[in-house]
Tab-separated table of C-alpha atoms in Angstrom:
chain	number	residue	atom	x	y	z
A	3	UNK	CA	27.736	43.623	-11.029
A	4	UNK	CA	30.869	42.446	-13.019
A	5	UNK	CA	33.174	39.815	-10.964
A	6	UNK	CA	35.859	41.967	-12.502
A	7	UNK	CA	37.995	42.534	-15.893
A	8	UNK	CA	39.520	39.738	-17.702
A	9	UNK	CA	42.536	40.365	-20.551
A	10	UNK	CA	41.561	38.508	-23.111
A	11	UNK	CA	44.307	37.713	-25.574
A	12	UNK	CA	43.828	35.750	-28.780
A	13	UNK	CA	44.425	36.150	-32.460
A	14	UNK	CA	41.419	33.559	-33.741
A	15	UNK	CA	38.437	36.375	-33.943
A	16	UNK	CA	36.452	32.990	-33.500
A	17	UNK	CA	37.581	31.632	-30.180
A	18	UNK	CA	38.194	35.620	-29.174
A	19	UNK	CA	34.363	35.901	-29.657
A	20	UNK	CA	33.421	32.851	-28.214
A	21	UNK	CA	35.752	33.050	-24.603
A	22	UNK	CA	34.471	36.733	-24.420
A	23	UNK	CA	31.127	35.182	-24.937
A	24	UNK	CA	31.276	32.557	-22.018
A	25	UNK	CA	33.385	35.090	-19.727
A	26	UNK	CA	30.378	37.604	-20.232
A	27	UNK	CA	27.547	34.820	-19.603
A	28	UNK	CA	29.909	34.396	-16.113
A	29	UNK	CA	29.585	37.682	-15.700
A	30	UNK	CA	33.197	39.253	-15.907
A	31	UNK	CA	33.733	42.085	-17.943
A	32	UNK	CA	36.172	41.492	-20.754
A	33	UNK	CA	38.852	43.890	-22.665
A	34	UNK	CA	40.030	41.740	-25.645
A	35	UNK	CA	43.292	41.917	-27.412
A	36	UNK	CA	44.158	40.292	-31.252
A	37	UNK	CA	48.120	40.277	-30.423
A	38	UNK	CA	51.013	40.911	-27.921
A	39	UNK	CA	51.352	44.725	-28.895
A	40	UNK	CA	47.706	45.721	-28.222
A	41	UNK	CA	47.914	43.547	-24.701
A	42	UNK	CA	50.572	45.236	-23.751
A	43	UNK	CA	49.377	48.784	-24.302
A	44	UNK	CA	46.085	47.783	-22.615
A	45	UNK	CA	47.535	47.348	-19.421
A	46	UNK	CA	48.971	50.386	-19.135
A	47	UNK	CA	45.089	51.653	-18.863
A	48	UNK	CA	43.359	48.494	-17.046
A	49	UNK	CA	44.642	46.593	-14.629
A	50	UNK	CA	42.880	43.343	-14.614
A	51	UNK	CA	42.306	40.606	-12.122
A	52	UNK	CA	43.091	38.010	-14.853
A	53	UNK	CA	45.113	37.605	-18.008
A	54	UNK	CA	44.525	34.875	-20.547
A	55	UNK	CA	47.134	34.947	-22.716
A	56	UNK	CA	46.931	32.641	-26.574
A	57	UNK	CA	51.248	31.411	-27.032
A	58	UNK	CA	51.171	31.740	-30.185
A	59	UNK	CA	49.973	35.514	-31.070
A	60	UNK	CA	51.448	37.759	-34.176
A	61	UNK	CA	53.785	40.752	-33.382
A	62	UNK	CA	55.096	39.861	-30.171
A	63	UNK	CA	54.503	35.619	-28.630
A	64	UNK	CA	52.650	35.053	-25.215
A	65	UNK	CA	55.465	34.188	-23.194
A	66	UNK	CA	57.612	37.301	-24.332
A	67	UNK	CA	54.095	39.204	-23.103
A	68	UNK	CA	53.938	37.459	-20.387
A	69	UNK	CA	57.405	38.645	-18.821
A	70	UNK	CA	56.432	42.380	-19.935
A	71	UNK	CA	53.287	41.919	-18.099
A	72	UNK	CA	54.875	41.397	-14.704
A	73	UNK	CA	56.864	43.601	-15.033
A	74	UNK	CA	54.517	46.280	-16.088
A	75	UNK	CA	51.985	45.288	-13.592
A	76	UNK	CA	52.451	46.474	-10.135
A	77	UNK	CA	50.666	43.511	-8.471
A	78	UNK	CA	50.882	40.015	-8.814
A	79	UNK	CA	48.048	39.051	-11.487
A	80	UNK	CA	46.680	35.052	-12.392
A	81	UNK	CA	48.417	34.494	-16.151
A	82	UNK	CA	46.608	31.386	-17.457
A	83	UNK	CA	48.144	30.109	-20.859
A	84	UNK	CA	45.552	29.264	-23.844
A	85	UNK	CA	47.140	27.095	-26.075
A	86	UNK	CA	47.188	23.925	-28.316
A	87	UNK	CA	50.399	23.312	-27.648
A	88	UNK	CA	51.440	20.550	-24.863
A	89	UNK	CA	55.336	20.000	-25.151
A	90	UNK	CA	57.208	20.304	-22.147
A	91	UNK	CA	59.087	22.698	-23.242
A	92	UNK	CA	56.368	24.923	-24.093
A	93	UNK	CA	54.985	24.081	-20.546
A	94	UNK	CA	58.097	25.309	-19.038
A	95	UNK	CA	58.540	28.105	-20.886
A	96	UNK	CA	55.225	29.220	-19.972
A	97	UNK	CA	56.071	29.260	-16.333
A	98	UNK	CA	59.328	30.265	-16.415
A	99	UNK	CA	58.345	33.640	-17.823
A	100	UNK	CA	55.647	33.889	-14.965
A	101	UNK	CA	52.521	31.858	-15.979
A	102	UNK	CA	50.232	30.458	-13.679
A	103	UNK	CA	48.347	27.956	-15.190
A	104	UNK	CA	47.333	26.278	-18.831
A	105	UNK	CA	44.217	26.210	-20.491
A	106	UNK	CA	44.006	23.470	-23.434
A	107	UNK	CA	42.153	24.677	-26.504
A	108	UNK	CA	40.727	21.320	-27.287
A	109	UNK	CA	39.252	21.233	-23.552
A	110	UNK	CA	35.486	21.756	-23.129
A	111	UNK	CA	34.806	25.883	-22.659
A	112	UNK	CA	32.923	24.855	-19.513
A	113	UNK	CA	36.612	23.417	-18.107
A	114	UNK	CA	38.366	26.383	-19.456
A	115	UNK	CA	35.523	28.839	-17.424
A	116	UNK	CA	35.763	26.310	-14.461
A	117	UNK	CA	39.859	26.941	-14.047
A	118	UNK	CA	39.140	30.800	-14.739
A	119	UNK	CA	36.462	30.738	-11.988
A	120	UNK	CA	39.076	28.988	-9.894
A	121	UNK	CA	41.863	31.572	-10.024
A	122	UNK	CA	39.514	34.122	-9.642
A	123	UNK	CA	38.143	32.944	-6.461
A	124	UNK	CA	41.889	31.864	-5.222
A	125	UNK	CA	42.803	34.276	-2.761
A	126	UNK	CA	46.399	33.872	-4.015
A	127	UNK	CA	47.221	36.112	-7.062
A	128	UNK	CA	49.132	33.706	-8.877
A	129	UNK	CA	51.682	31.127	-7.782
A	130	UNK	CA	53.805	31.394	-5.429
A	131	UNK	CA	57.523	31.869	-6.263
A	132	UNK	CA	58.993	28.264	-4.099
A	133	UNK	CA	55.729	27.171	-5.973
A	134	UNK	CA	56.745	27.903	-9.697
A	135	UNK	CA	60.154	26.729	-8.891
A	136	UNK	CA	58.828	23.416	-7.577
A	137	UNK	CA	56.633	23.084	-10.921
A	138	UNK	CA	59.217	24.076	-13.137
A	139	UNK	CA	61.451	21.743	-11.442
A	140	UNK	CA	58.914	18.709	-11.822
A	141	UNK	CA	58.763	19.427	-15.710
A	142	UNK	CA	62.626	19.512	-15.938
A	143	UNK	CA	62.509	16.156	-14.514
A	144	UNK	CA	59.574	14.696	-16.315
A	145	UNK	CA	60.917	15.894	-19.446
A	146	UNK	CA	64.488	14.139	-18.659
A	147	UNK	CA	62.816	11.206	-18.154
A	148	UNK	CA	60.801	11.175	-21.363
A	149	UNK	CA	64.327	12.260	-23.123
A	150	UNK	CA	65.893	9.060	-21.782
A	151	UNK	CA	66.719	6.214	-24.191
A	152	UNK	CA	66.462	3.571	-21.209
A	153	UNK	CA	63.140	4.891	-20.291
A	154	UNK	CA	61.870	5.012	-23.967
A	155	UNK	CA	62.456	1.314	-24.387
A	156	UNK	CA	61.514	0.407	-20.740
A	157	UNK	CA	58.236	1.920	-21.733
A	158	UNK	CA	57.619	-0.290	-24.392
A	159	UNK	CA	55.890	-3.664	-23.916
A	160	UNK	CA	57.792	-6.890	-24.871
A	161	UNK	CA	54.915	-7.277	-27.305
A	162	UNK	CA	56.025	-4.338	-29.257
A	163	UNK	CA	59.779	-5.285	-30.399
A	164	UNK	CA	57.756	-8.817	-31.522
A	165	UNK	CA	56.449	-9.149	-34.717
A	166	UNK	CA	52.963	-8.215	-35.149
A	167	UNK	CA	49.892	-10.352	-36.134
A	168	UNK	CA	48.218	-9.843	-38.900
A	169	UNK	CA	45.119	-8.026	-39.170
A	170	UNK	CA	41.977	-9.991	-39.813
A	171	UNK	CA	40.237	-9.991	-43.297
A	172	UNK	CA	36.572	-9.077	-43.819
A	173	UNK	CA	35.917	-12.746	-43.644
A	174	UNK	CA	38.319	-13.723	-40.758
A	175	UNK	CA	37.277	-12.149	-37.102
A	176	UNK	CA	39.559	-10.971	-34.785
A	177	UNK	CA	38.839	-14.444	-32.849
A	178	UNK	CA	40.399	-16.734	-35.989
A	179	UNK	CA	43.356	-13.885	-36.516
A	180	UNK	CA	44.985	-14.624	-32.930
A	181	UNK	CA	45.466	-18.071	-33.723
Protein backbone atom coordinates (compact mmCIF):
# COMPACT_ATOMS: atom_id res chain seq x y z
CA UNK A 1 0.00 0.00 0.00
CA UNK A 2 1.49 3.38 -1.23
CA UNK A 3 1.91 6.11 1.74
CA UNK A 4 0.61 8.34 -1.01
CA UNK A 5 1.75 10.42 -4.29
CA UNK A 6 4.72 12.57 -4.28
CA UNK A 7 5.33 15.48 -7.24
CA UNK A 8 8.48 15.01 -8.13
CA UNK A 9 10.02 17.95 -9.92
CA UNK A 10 13.54 18.01 -11.33
CA UNK A 11 15.28 18.63 -14.59
CA UNK A 12 18.64 16.29 -13.83
CA UNK A 13 17.12 12.79 -15.34
CA UNK A 14 19.90 11.55 -12.82
CA UNK A 15 18.80 12.83 -9.46
CA UNK A 16 14.96 12.55 -11.03
CA UNK A 17 15.75 8.76 -11.21
CA UNK A 18 17.48 8.44 -8.18
CA UNK A 19 14.76 10.54 -5.60
CA UNK A 20 12.00 8.51 -7.47
CA UNK A 21 14.16 5.59 -6.66
CA UNK A 22 14.48 6.19 -2.79
CA UNK A 23 10.74 7.63 -2.62
CA UNK A 24 9.64 4.18 -4.20
CA UNK A 25 11.99 1.98 -1.79
CA UNK A 26 9.82 4.25 1.04
CA UNK A 27 7.06 3.23 -0.50
CA UNK A 28 5.26 6.43 -1.93
CA UNK A 29 4.13 6.43 -5.27
CA UNK A 30 5.78 9.03 -7.44
CA UNK A 31 4.50 11.21 -10.63
CA UNK A 32 7.72 12.92 -11.91
CA UNK A 33 8.00 16.13 -13.75
CA UNK A 34 11.37 17.45 -16.00
CA UNK A 35 10.13 21.30 -15.70
CA UNK A 36 7.61 23.90 -14.33
CA UNK A 37 5.12 23.46 -17.36
CA UNK A 38 4.64 19.66 -17.05
CA UNK A 39 4.24 20.20 -12.96
CA UNK A 40 1.84 22.41 -13.43
CA UNK A 41 -0.39 20.51 -15.82
CA UNK A 42 0.03 17.45 -13.56
CA UNK A 43 -1.78 18.84 -10.86
CA UNK A 44 -4.61 19.59 -12.54
CA UNK A 45 -5.03 15.52 -12.68
CA UNK A 46 -3.28 14.44 -9.21
CA UNK A 47 -3.45 16.01 -6.27
CA UNK A 48 -0.57 14.98 -4.20
CA UNK A 49 0.22 14.91 -0.54
CA UNK A 50 3.72 16.32 -1.32
CA UNK A 51 5.51 18.49 -3.83
CA UNK A 52 9.26 18.58 -4.23
CA UNK A 53 9.98 21.19 -6.28
CA UNK A 54 14.10 21.62 -8.04
CA UNK A 55 14.51 26.11 -8.11
CA UNK A 56 16.12 26.08 -10.84
CA UNK A 57 13.90 24.14 -13.64
CA UNK A 58 13.68 25.21 -17.59
CA UNK A 59 10.41 26.83 -18.92
CA UNK A 60 8.97 28.19 -15.93
CA UNK A 61 11.52 28.46 -12.16
CA UNK A 62 10.31 26.65 -8.90
CA UNK A 63 9.26 29.51 -7.03
CA UNK A 64 7.07 30.99 -9.97
CA UNK A 65 5.53 27.10 -9.74
CA UNK A 66 5.33 27.23 -6.52
CA UNK A 67 2.81 30.31 -6.28
CA UNK A 68 0.72 28.60 -9.25
CA UNK A 69 0.60 25.56 -7.20
CA UNK A 70 -1.29 27.11 -4.30
CA UNK A 71 -3.21 28.59 -6.04
CA UNK A 72 -4.24 25.77 -8.23
CA UNK A 73 -4.44 23.42 -5.39
CA UNK A 74 -7.50 23.50 -3.33
CA UNK A 75 -5.81 22.33 -0.09
CA UNK A 76 -2.90 23.29 1.64
CA UNK A 77 -0.03 20.82 0.32
CA UNK A 78 3.91 20.37 2.04
CA UNK A 79 6.23 22.31 -0.84
CA UNK A 80 9.78 21.25 0.09
CA UNK A 81 12.49 23.14 -2.07
CA UNK A 82 15.41 20.89 -3.74
CA UNK A 83 18.12 22.98 -4.43
CA UNK A 84 21.92 23.78 -4.41
CA UNK A 85 21.39 27.02 -3.82
CA UNK A 86 21.73 28.52 -0.07
CA UNK A 87 21.58 32.45 -0.36
CA UNK A 88 19.22 34.11 1.71
CA UNK A 89 17.62 35.48 -0.75
CA UNK A 90 16.90 32.38 -2.46
CA UNK A 91 15.74 31.09 1.03
CA UNK A 92 13.29 33.81 1.23
CA UNK A 93 12.09 33.72 -1.93
CA UNK A 94 11.31 30.21 -1.52
CA UNK A 95 8.98 30.90 1.32
CA UNK A 96 7.62 33.87 0.35
CA UNK A 97 5.98 32.25 -2.65
CA UNK A 98 4.62 29.46 -0.23
CA UNK A 99 7.41 26.87 0.44
CA UNK A 100 7.60 24.85 3.33
CA UNK A 101 10.81 23.59 3.74
CA UNK A 102 14.47 23.09 1.88
CA UNK A 103 16.09 20.11 0.88
CA UNK A 104 20.02 20.59 0.11
CA UNK A 105 21.23 18.63 -2.89
CA UNK A 106 24.60 17.98 -1.44
CA UNK A 107 22.75 16.43 1.78
CA UNK A 108 22.81 12.62 2.18
CA UNK A 109 19.43 11.07 0.23
CA UNK A 110 18.74 9.34 3.55
CA UNK A 111 18.34 13.19 5.16
CA UNK A 112 16.47 14.33 2.18
CA UNK A 113 13.89 10.96 2.67
CA UNK A 114 14.09 11.62 6.51
CA UNK A 115 12.56 15.48 6.08
CA UNK A 116 10.07 13.98 3.35
CA UNK A 117 9.02 11.28 5.87
CA UNK A 118 8.66 14.13 8.32
CA UNK A 119 6.17 16.31 6.45
CA UNK A 120 4.40 13.47 5.50
CA UNK A 121 3.71 12.26 8.89
CA UNK A 122 3.12 16.11 10.15
CA UNK A 123 -0.40 16.40 10.65
CA UNK A 124 -0.04 20.05 9.53
CA UNK A 125 -0.16 20.48 5.68
CA UNK A 126 2.43 22.92 5.43
CA UNK A 127 3.33 25.92 7.57
CA UNK A 128 1.33 27.85 9.11
CA UNK A 129 0.73 31.41 7.80
CA UNK A 130 2.01 33.54 11.50
CA UNK A 131 4.60 30.65 10.93
CA UNK A 132 6.02 31.61 7.40
CA UNK A 133 5.81 35.16 8.40
CA UNK A 134 7.90 34.52 11.52
CA UNK A 135 10.55 32.57 9.22
CA UNK A 136 10.57 34.96 6.61
CA UNK A 137 10.98 37.57 9.11
CA UNK A 138 14.08 35.75 10.82
CA UNK A 139 15.83 35.59 7.27
CA UNK A 140 15.15 39.35 6.66
CA UNK A 141 16.98 39.90 9.78
CA UNK A 142 19.75 37.40 9.45
CA UNK A 143 20.39 38.57 6.10
CA UNK A 144 20.62 42.40 7.41
CA UNK A 145 22.95 41.37 9.68
CA UNK A 146 25.25 39.53 7.30
CA UNK A 147 24.75 42.80 4.91
CA UNK A 148 26.18 44.96 7.70
CA UNK A 149 29.67 46.46 7.32
CA UNK A 150 30.05 46.66 11.29
CA UNK A 151 29.11 43.10 11.59
CA UNK A 152 31.42 41.97 8.67
CA UNK A 153 34.46 43.34 10.43
CA UNK A 154 33.20 42.48 13.99
CA UNK A 155 33.23 38.99 12.63
CA UNK A 156 36.65 38.95 11.82
CA UNK A 157 39.35 37.96 14.34
CA UNK A 158 42.08 40.53 15.25
CA UNK A 159 44.37 37.89 13.79
CA UNK A 160 42.99 38.42 10.40
CA UNK A 161 43.69 42.33 9.66
CA UNK A 162 47.51 41.14 11.00
CA UNK A 163 49.90 40.05 8.74
CA UNK A 164 50.09 36.46 8.19
CA UNK A 165 52.94 33.95 8.93
CA UNK A 166 54.48 32.30 6.56
CA UNK A 167 53.81 28.90 5.59
CA UNK A 168 56.33 26.27 6.51
CA UNK A 169 58.71 24.69 3.87
CA UNK A 170 59.00 20.94 3.27
CA UNK A 171 61.91 21.07 5.61
CA UNK A 172 60.52 23.52 8.27
CA UNK A 173 57.33 22.04 10.41
CA UNK A 174 54.61 23.94 11.38
CA UNK A 175 56.34 23.90 15.03
CA UNK A 176 59.68 26.02 13.67
CA UNK A 177 57.19 28.32 11.31
CA UNK A 178 55.35 29.94 14.48
CA UNK A 179 58.43 31.17 15.79
Amino acid sequence: MSKGLILLVEDDPTLREIYRQALIGRGFTVAVAADGETAISLLYRHMPRLIVLDIMLPKMNGIDVCRRCRVIMQKPVPILFLTSADSMETFRAGLDAGGDDFLLKAGPIKSILDRIEHWISNRQRGLPQARRRQVIGDVDAARALADSPSTRAAALPPSALSKPKARPTIDQGWEDAKT
